Each structure stands twice: as C-alpha cells, then as structure tokens.
PDB file of C-alpha atoms in Angstrom:
ATOM      1  CA  ASP A   1      -9.686 120.827 218.474  1.00 63.00           C
ATOM      2  CA  ALA A   2      -8.644 122.319 215.125  1.00 80.00           C
ATOM      3  CA  GLY A   3     -11.059 120.152 213.178  1.00 93.00           C
ATOM      4  CA  VAL A   4     -10.210 118.059 210.148  1.00 96.00           C
ATOM      5  CA  ILE A   5      -7.151 119.496 208.440  1.00 96.00           C
ATOM      6  CA  GLN A   6      -6.477 119.022 204.748  1.00 97.00           C
ATOM      7  CA  SER A   7      -3.537 120.063 202.625  1.00 96.00           C
ATOM      8  CA  PRO A   8      -2.940 121.554 200.208  1.00 97.00           C
ATOM      9  CA  ARG A   9      -5.979 123.846 199.831  1.00 95.00           C
ATOM     10  CA  HIS A  10      -5.341 124.199 196.131  1.00 96.00           C
ATOM     11  CA  GLU A  11      -3.359 122.030 193.745  1.00 96.00           C
ATOM     12  CA  VAL A  12      -2.744 122.738 190.087  1.00 97.00           C
ATOM     13  CA  THR A  13      -0.866 120.102 188.141  1.00 96.00           C
ATOM     14  CA  GLU A  14      -0.362 118.843 184.649  1.00 96.00           C
ATOM     15  CA  MET A  15      -1.852 115.712 183.235  1.00 96.00           C
ATOM     16  CA  GLY A  16       0.273 112.675 183.996  1.00 96.00           C
ATOM     17  CA  GLN A  17       1.730 114.023 187.215  1.00 97.00           C
ATOM     18  CA  GLU A  18       1.331 112.366 190.589  1.00 97.00           C
ATOM     19  CA  VAL A  19      -0.878 114.161 193.097  1.00 97.00           C
ATOM     20  CA  THR A  20      -0.951 113.505 196.846  1.00 98.00           C
ATOM     21  CA  LEU A  21      -3.674 114.923 199.067  1.00 98.00           C
ATOM     22  CA  ARG A  22      -3.295 114.856 202.841  1.00 98.00           C
ATOM     23  CA  CYS A  23      -5.681 114.702 205.758  1.00 98.00           C
ATOM     24  CA  LYS A  24      -5.427 114.888 209.523  1.00 98.00           C
ATOM     25  CA  PRO A  25      -8.666 113.761 211.201  1.00 97.00           C
ATOM     26  CA  ILE A  26      -9.990 115.031 214.497  1.00 95.00           C
ATOM     27  CA  SER A  27      -8.081 113.436 217.342  1.00 95.00           C
ATOM     28  CA  GLY A  28      -9.870 110.398 218.713  1.00 93.00           C
ATOM     29  CA  HIS A  29     -12.087 109.861 215.679  1.00 93.00           C
ATOM     30  CA  ASP A  30     -11.950 106.276 214.457  1.00 91.00           C
ATOM     31  CA  TYR A  31     -13.596 106.691 211.041  1.00 91.00           C
ATOM     32  CA  LEU A  32     -12.091 108.602 208.116  1.00 93.00           C
ATOM     33  CA  PHE A  33     -13.763 109.230 204.780  1.00 93.00           C
ATOM     34  CA  TRP A  34     -12.552 110.605 201.444  1.00 96.00           C
ATOM     35  CA  TYR A  35     -15.181 112.306 199.262  1.00 95.00           C
ATOM     36  CA  ARG A  36     -15.017 113.960 195.870  1.00 96.00           C
ATOM     37  CA  GLN A  37     -17.337 116.789 194.849  1.00 95.00           C
ATOM     38  CA  THR A  38     -18.096 117.897 191.295  1.00 94.00           C
ATOM     39  CA  MET A  39     -20.906 119.907 189.789  1.00 89.00           C
ATOM     40  CA  MET A  40     -21.998 116.983 187.644  1.00 89.00           C
ATOM     41  CA  ARG A  41     -21.938 114.196 190.219  1.00 89.00           C
ATOM     42  CA  GLY A  42     -22.221 116.002 193.533  1.00 89.00           C
ATOM     43  CA  LEU A  43     -20.572 114.393 196.557  1.00 91.00           C
ATOM     44  CA  GLU A  44     -19.257 110.871 196.055  1.00 90.00           C
ATOM     45  CA  LEU A  45     -17.664 108.644 198.669  1.00 90.00           C
ATOM     46  CA  LEU A  46     -14.349 107.302 197.419  1.00 94.00           C
ATOM     47  CA  ILE A  47     -13.119 105.239 200.366  1.00 94.00           C
ATOM     48  CA  TYR A  48     -13.410 105.041 204.119  1.00 92.00           C
ATOM     49  CA  PHE A  49     -11.281 103.659 206.943  1.00 93.00           C
ATOM     50  CA  ASN A  50     -12.103 102.344 210.386  1.00 91.00           C
ATOM     51  CA  ASN A  51      -9.240 102.281 212.871  1.00 93.00           C
ATOM     52  CA  ASN A  52      -6.807 102.853 209.984  1.00 94.00           C
ATOM     53  CA  VAL A  53      -8.111  99.853 208.012  1.00 94.00           C
ATOM     54  CA  PRO A  54      -9.791 100.432 204.620  1.00 93.00           C
ATOM     55  CA  ILE A  55     -13.366  99.160 204.847  1.00 89.00           C
ATOM     56  CA  ASP A  56     -14.969 100.100 201.541  1.00 87.00           C
ATOM     57  CA  ASP A  57     -13.068 101.344 198.498  1.00 91.00           C
ATOM     58  CA  SER A  58     -15.798 100.630 195.982  1.00 88.00           C
ATOM     59  CA  GLY A  59     -16.074 104.326 195.181  1.00 89.00           C
ATOM     60  CA  MET A  60     -12.480 104.662 194.033  1.00 93.00           C
ATOM     61  CA  PRO A  61     -12.888 105.393 190.327  1.00 87.00           C
ATOM     62  CA  GLU A  62      -9.937 103.404 188.992  1.00 86.00           C
ATOM     63  CA  ASP A  63      -6.549 101.978 189.816  1.00 91.00           C
ATOM     64  CA  ARG A  64      -4.950 105.373 189.415  1.00 95.00           C
ATOM     65  CA  PHE A  65      -6.433 106.260 192.805  1.00 97.00           C
ATOM     66  CA  SER A  66      -5.027 104.893 196.045  1.00 97.00           C
ATOM     67  CA  ALA A  67      -5.460 105.815 199.688  1.00 97.00           C
ATOM     68  CA  LYS A  68      -3.538 104.976 202.827  1.00 97.00           C
ATOM     69  CA  MET A  69      -3.901 105.568 206.522  1.00 97.00           C
ATOM     70  CA  PRO A  70      -0.595 104.663 208.177  1.00 96.00           C
ATOM     71  CA  ASN A  71      -1.739 105.844 211.597  1.00 95.00           C
ATOM     72  CA  ALA A  72      -4.736 107.304 213.372  1.00 94.00           C
ATOM     73  CA  SER A  73      -3.750 110.890 212.672  1.00 95.00           C
ATOM     74  CA  PHE A  74      -2.854 110.872 208.992  1.00 96.00           C
ATOM     75  CA  SER A  75      -4.246 109.744 205.657  1.00 98.00           C
ATOM     76  CA  THR A  76      -3.283 110.308 202.037  1.00 98.00           C
ATOM     77  CA  LEU A  77      -5.141 110.075 198.758  1.00 98.00           C
ATOM     78  CA  LYS A  78      -2.885 109.638 195.769  1.00 98.00           C
ATOM     79  CA  ILE A  79      -3.676 109.952 192.067  1.00 97.00           C
ATOM     80  CA  GLN A  80      -1.057 108.603 189.670  1.00 96.00           C
ATOM     81  CA  PRO A  81      -1.131 109.518 186.855  1.00 96.00           C
ATOM     82  CA  SER A  82      -3.570 112.404 187.106  1.00 96.00           C
ATOM     83  CA  GLU A  83      -6.009 113.263 184.321  1.00 96.00           C
ATOM     84  CA  PRO A  84      -8.100 116.401 183.622  1.00 96.00           C
ATOM     85  CA  ARG A  85     -11.298 114.538 184.575  1.00 95.00           C
ATOM     86  CA  ASP A  86      -9.905 114.157 188.096  1.00 96.00           C
ATOM     87  CA  SER A  87     -10.363 117.903 188.603  1.00 97.00           C
ATOM     88  CA  ALA A  88     -12.696 118.319 191.583  1.00 97.00           C
ATOM     89  CA  VAL A  89     -12.793 119.265 195.244  1.00 97.00           C
ATOM     90  CA  TYR A  90     -11.613 116.420 197.440  1.00 98.00           C
ATOM     91  CA  PHE A  91     -12.889 116.344 201.005  1.00 97.00           C
ATOM     92  CA  CYS A  92     -11.725 114.375 203.978  1.00 96.00           C
ATOM     93  CA  ALA A  93     -14.146 113.785 206.848  1.00 94.00           C
ATOM     94  CA  SER A  94     -13.985 112.004 210.171  1.00 93.00           C
ATOM     95  CA  SER A  95     -16.360 110.782 212.843  1.00 89.00           C
ATOM     96  CA  LEU A  96     -16.309 109.084 216.211  1.00 87.00           C
ATOM     97  CA  GLY A  97     -18.090 105.878 215.406  1.00 76.00           C
ATOM     98  CA  ALA A  98     -20.022 105.710 212.166  1.00 64.00           C
ATOM     99  CA  TRP A  99     -23.620 104.733 212.396  1.00 65.00           C
ATOM    100  CA  GLY A 100     -25.197 107.329 214.537  1.00 62.00           C
ATOM    101  CA  GLU A 101     -22.596 110.045 214.593  1.00 78.00           C
ATOM    102  CA  LYS A 102     -22.155 113.381 212.889  1.00 84.00           C
ATOM    103  CA  LEU A 103     -19.575 113.679 210.162  1.00 87.00           C
ATOM    104  CA  PHE A 104     -16.986 116.473 210.369  1.00 91.00           C
ATOM    105  CA  PHE A 105     -15.521 117.702 207.097  1.00 93.00           C
ATOM    106  CA  GLY A 106     -12.249 119.405 206.271  1.00 95.00           C
ATOM    107  CA  SER A 107     -12.130 122.474 204.042  1.00 93.00           C
ATOM    108  CA  GLY A 108     -11.220 120.425 200.998  1.00 96.00           C
ATOM    109  CA  THR A 109      -8.507 120.413 198.347  1.00 97.00           C
ATOM    110  CA  GLN A 110      -9.394 122.070 195.051  1.00 96.00           C
ATOM    111  CA  LEU A 111      -7.567 119.999 192.411  1.00 97.00           C
ATOM    112  CA  SER A 112      -7.108 121.251 188.869  1.00 97.00           C
ATOM    113  CA  VAL A 113      -5.427 118.953 186.360  1.00 97.00           C
ATOM    114  CA  LEU A 114      -4.456 120.773 183.172  1.00 96.00           C
TER     115      LEU A 114
ATOM    116  CA  LYS B   1     -30.330 101.944 194.669  1.00 83.00           C
ATOM    117  CA  GLN B   2     -30.895 104.815 197.082  1.00 88.00           C
ATOM    118  CA  GLU B   3     -31.407 108.194 195.476  1.00 92.00           C
ATOM    119  CA  VAL B   4     -31.654 111.481 197.355  1.00 95.00           C
ATOM    120  CA  THR B   5     -33.346 114.460 195.735  1.00 96.00           C
ATOM    121  CA  GLN B   6     -33.503 118.036 196.933  1.00 97.00           C
ATOM    122  CA  ILE B   7     -36.002 120.543 195.652  1.00 92.00           C
ATOM    123  CA  PRO B   8     -35.663 123.356 194.796  1.00 91.00           C
ATOM    124  CA  ALA B   9     -32.097 123.499 193.472  1.00 94.00           C
ATOM    125  CA  ALA B  10     -31.949 127.195 194.287  1.00 96.00           C
ATOM    126  CA  LEU B  11     -34.039 129.536 196.406  1.00 95.00           C
ATOM    127  CA  SER B  12     -33.928 133.285 196.935  1.00 96.00           C
ATOM    128  CA  VAL B  13     -35.905 134.908 199.750  1.00 96.00           C
ATOM    129  CA  PRO B  14     -36.019 138.297 201.497  1.00 97.00           C
ATOM    130  CA  GLU B  15     -34.568 138.586 204.960  1.00 97.00           C
ATOM    131  CA  GLY B  16     -36.936 137.634 207.755  1.00 97.00           C
ATOM    132  CA  GLU B  17     -38.917 135.094 205.796  1.00 96.00           C
ATOM    133  CA  ASN B  18     -39.537 131.590 207.118  1.00 97.00           C
ATOM    134  CA  LEU B  19     -38.608 128.918 204.609  1.00 95.00           C
ATOM    135  CA  VAL B  20     -38.641 125.174 204.029  1.00 96.00           C
ATOM    136  CA  LEU B  21     -36.095 123.075 202.174  1.00 97.00           C
ATOM    137  CA  ASN B  22     -37.122 119.641 200.971  1.00 97.00           C
ATOM    138  CA  CYS B  23     -35.288 116.340 200.777  1.00 98.00           C
ATOM    139  CA  SER B  24     -36.682 113.054 199.504  1.00 98.00           C
ATOM    140  CA  PHE B  25     -35.163 109.593 199.396  1.00 96.00           C
ATOM    141  CA  THR B  26     -36.267 106.491 197.530  1.00 95.00           C
ATOM    142  CA  ASP B  27     -35.484 103.743 200.058  1.00 91.00           C
ATOM    143  CA  SER B  28     -36.927 104.140 203.541  1.00 90.00           C
ATOM    144  CA  ALA B  29     -34.457 101.655 205.066  1.00 87.00           C
ATOM    145  CA  ILE B  30     -32.261 104.379 206.508  1.00 89.00           C
ATOM    146  CA  TYR B  31     -30.382 104.563 209.777  1.00 87.00           C
ATOM    147  CA  ASN B  32     -30.379 108.340 210.004  1.00 90.00           C
ATOM    148  CA  LEU B  33     -30.505 111.547 207.996  1.00 94.00           C
ATOM    149  CA  GLN B  34     -28.240 114.570 208.304  1.00 94.00           C
ATOM    150  CA  TRP B  35     -28.586 118.124 207.101  1.00 96.00           C
ATOM    151  CA  PHE B  36     -25.376 119.951 206.198  1.00 96.00           C
ATOM    152  CA  ARG B  37     -24.494 123.491 205.298  1.00 97.00           C
ATOM    153  CA  GLN B  38     -21.766 124.310 202.775  1.00 96.00           C
ATOM    154  CA  ASP B  39     -20.400 127.806 202.312  1.00 94.00           C
ATOM    155  CA  PRO B  40     -18.592 128.661 199.045  1.00 88.00           C
ATOM    156  CA  GLY B  41     -15.069 127.259 199.028  1.00 83.00           C
ATOM    157  CA  LYS B  42     -15.579 125.531 202.336  1.00 86.00           C
ATOM    158  CA  GLY B  43     -16.299 122.078 203.649  1.00 88.00           C
ATOM    159  CA  LEU B  44     -19.615 120.824 204.962  1.00 92.00           C
ATOM    160  CA  THR B  45     -20.857 121.572 208.445  1.00 93.00           C
ATOM    161  CA  SER B  46     -23.315 119.176 210.041  1.00 92.00           C
ATOM    162  CA  LEU B  47     -26.406 121.069 211.221  1.00 95.00           C
ATOM    163  CA  LEU B  48     -28.820 118.424 212.426  1.00 95.00           C
ATOM    164  CA  LEU B  49     -28.802 114.655 212.691  1.00 93.00           C
ATOM    165  CA  ILE B  50     -32.105 112.773 212.913  1.00 93.00           C
ATOM    166  CA  GLN B  51     -32.059 109.107 213.844  1.00 90.00           C
ATOM    167  CA  SER B  52     -34.601 106.884 212.082  1.00 90.00           C
ATOM    168  CA  SER B  53     -36.600 106.531 215.294  1.00 91.00           C
ATOM    169  CA  GLN B  54     -36.969 110.291 215.659  1.00 93.00           C
ATOM    170  CA  ARG B  55     -39.441 112.637 214.026  1.00 94.00           C
ATOM    171  CA  GLU B  56     -37.599 115.923 214.354  1.00 95.00           C
ATOM    172  CA  GLN B  57     -34.578 117.757 215.690  1.00 95.00           C
ATOM    173  CA  THR B  58     -34.215 121.424 216.539  1.00 96.00           C
ATOM    174  CA  SER B  59     -31.245 123.728 216.848  1.00 95.00           C
ATOM    175  CA  GLY B  60     -31.877 127.422 217.290  1.00 96.00           C
ATOM    176  CA  ARG B  61     -33.821 128.698 214.285  1.00 97.00           C
ATOM    177  CA  LEU B  62     -33.482 125.361 212.493  1.00 97.00           C
ATOM    178  CA  ASN B  63     -35.937 122.498 212.682  1.00 97.00           C
ATOM    179  CA  ALA B  64     -35.592 119.296 210.704  1.00 97.00           C
ATOM    180  CA  SER B  65     -38.341 116.721 210.394  1.00 97.00           C
ATOM    181  CA  LEU B  66     -38.242 113.162 209.150  1.00 97.00           C
ATOM    182  CA  ASP B  67     -41.045 111.037 207.729  1.00 96.00           C
ATOM    183  CA  LYS B  68     -39.312 107.785 206.970  1.00 92.00           C
ATOM    184  CA  SER B  69     -42.358 105.993 205.588  1.00 91.00           C
ATOM    185  CA  SER B  70     -42.910 108.611 202.931  1.00 94.00           C
ATOM    186  CA  GLY B  71     -39.192 109.118 202.295  1.00 95.00           C
ATOM    187  CA  ARG B  72     -39.172 112.805 203.112  1.00 97.00           C
ATOM    188  CA  SER B  73     -37.365 115.295 205.303  1.00 97.00           C
ATOM    189  CA  THR B  74     -37.736 119.024 205.592  1.00 97.00           C
ATOM    190  CA  LEU B  75     -35.438 121.687 206.985  1.00 97.00           C
ATOM    191  CA  TYR B  76     -37.320 124.675 208.347  1.00 97.00           C
ATOM    192  CA  ILE B  77     -35.418 127.926 208.812  1.00 97.00           C
ATOM    193  CA  ALA B  78     -37.210 130.583 210.853  1.00 97.00           C
ATOM    194  CA  ALA B  79     -36.650 134.299 210.424  1.00 97.00           C
ATOM    195  CA  SER B  80     -34.009 133.889 207.743  1.00 97.00           C
ATOM    196  CA  GLN B  81     -30.920 136.115 207.774  1.00 97.00           C
ATOM    197  CA  PRO B  82     -28.349 136.992 205.087  1.00 97.00           C
ATOM    198  CA  GLY B  83     -25.851 134.866 207.022  1.00 96.00           C
ATOM    199  CA  ASP B  84     -27.995 131.828 206.267  1.00 97.00           C
ATOM    200  CA  SER B  85     -27.018 132.099 202.591  1.00 97.00           C
ATOM    201  CA  ALA B  86     -25.264 128.847 201.685  1.00 97.00           C
ATOM    202  CA  THR B  87     -25.903 125.490 200.047  1.00 97.00           C
ATOM    203  CA  TYR B  88     -27.839 123.036 202.197  1.00 98.00           C
ATOM    204  CA  LEU B  89     -27.387 119.315 201.628  1.00 97.00           C
ATOM    205  CA  CYS B  90     -29.182 116.371 203.096  1.00 96.00           C
ATOM    206  CA  ALA B  91     -27.658 112.913 203.342  1.00 94.00           C
ATOM    207  CA  VAL B  92     -29.009 109.529 204.389  1.00 92.00           C
ATOM    208  CA  ARG B  93     -27.160 106.634 205.927  1.00 87.00           C
ATOM    209  CA  GLU B  94     -28.592 103.321 204.806  1.00 79.00           C
ATOM    210  CA  ILE B  95     -29.194 100.419 207.138  1.00 75.00           C
ATOM    211  CA  TYR B  96     -27.450  98.018 204.802  1.00 69.00           C
ATOM    212  CA  ASN B  97     -24.125  99.812 204.735  1.00 61.00           C
ATOM    213  CA  GLN B  98     -21.441  98.710 207.149  1.00 58.00           C
ATOM    214  CA  GLY B  99     -21.465 102.033 208.927  1.00 58.00           C
ATOM    215  CA  GLY B 100     -19.914 103.992 206.121  1.00 58.00           C
ATOM    216  CA  LYS B 101     -21.663 105.486 203.203  1.00 73.00           C
ATOM    217  CA  LEU B 102     -23.713 108.667 203.300  1.00 84.00           C
ATOM    218  CA  ILE B 103     -25.809 109.235 200.181  1.00 88.00           C
ATOM    219  CA  PHE B 104     -26.009 112.962 199.462  1.00 92.00           C
ATOM    220  CA  GLY B 105     -28.543 115.041 197.621  1.00 95.00           C
ATOM    221  CA  GLN B 106     -27.369 117.670 195.170  1.00 94.00           C
ATOM    222  CA  GLY B 107     -28.205 120.483 197.557  1.00 95.00           C
ATOM    223  CA  THR B 108     -30.356 123.612 197.638  1.00 97.00           C
ATOM    224  CA  GLU B 109     -28.523 126.893 197.137  1.00 96.00           C
ATOM    225  CA  LEU B 110     -30.154 129.455 199.422  1.00 97.00           C
ATOM    226  CA  SER B 111     -29.767 133.199 199.040  1.00 97.00           C
ATOM    227  CA  VAL B 112     -31.257 135.500 201.688  1.00 97.00           C
ATOM    228  CA  LYS B 113     -31.458 139.096 200.482  1.00 96.00           C
ATOM    229  CA  PRO B 114     -31.123 141.964 202.984  1.00 94.00           C
TER     230      PRO B 114
END
C-alpha cells in the first residue's frame, strides 16, 4: 500500500483565499484524522471521521474550517477565508479501528498564508 | 485535562551511546501510549504501541516501557546511530475519548553525531 497520501505538499496563498487540502487514507482503514502542527502548539487534532462520518470536530478552530469525507478513500479540509495564523503543517492520518491501533500519517501539507 | 510532557526537548549524543527519552502524562486513565518518530519535513511514523495492560514493547534496538500508575513512559534506544536522528513524540489515548483523540507531547529532538 502507498500509505496515506496528501496533496498538495506545499501551498502558498494570500490571506482571504480559499484553501483545500486533500487526503487519501490507507485502503481499508475506517478512521481518518486531521491534525495541525505548529511550533507553538505542537500537534493538535482538528477533526476525525469513522466510516466517513465526522465523530469529533471540537478541535476545529473556527467556522472558517470545514472537513468532508464523501467516501472511504477521500477527505478534504477546507479553510475559507484563510488567514496568516492558519500557516502550519496539516497532517492526515488513518487507522484500522481506533482504540488499540497504530496511527499512520501522511507526509503533510505545509501551508503558508501571506 | 490530560497533559503530556517530554524531557529533554533536545538531546545530542555520540554514535554508539545508549539513550533514554522520557514521556510523562498527568492522567493515568489511558488506553494506550504510542511512540512516534518524525523526520524533518515528513509525517510521523509509529514506532511502538503499548497497551495500558502492558509494561513494555520492543522492536529491534528500541524498547518502550510504561508505568501507568506513575504516569511515565521511556523510550530506550540501544547503540544509537546517526540514522536515529529525528524528533521523537509520545502520545496517549485516553479512556474517556470515543476512540479518537491522541494527546501528543512536544517531542524530543535527537541528534546522533558520527
């Protein structure tokens, strides 16, 4: 398996623009997580899905952030409008089951909002 | 609120040395604990997963221990190599969460000098 695939690897945009990050989880995994990593706050869970259904979105910072999982092999994280403080590395991760299973991370999207 | 702390924040050792990385957590009601490795510009790779009922897990030169009652875990790396240079993060999964949230430490940045 190719692992968790994220695109784009790097995104540079201007404040106010819409940004869409994409993720393809490992085939067969039923849990998908979106994390954000910054120097100041470390790794933060934004939202996670189980069988394509959002379970906990309490980590989504504000209404400008939204996430969807239309099918088992694709998820998006959208920021509209983007702000400079959204600059971070955004990771997608997946697992087979949640409680006792290892988490597999993608390589991340480095987002810079100017 | 669960807090995960890793000490030291950075560590530099000569090649061949055995070393220990520390992780502490404030709430012992955890389901499991994972150790991850993160290389610069890359995602996280799960190294070892210790369930709450276990005391340790081993993989090659890596050994992770868990003392749930004292809220501590250690990652032991034997005969360190320059290729071990990376940031190591620990993360706990709480019992109360509905299978989702991993709480991460800030990581220990390890540098192994040839």
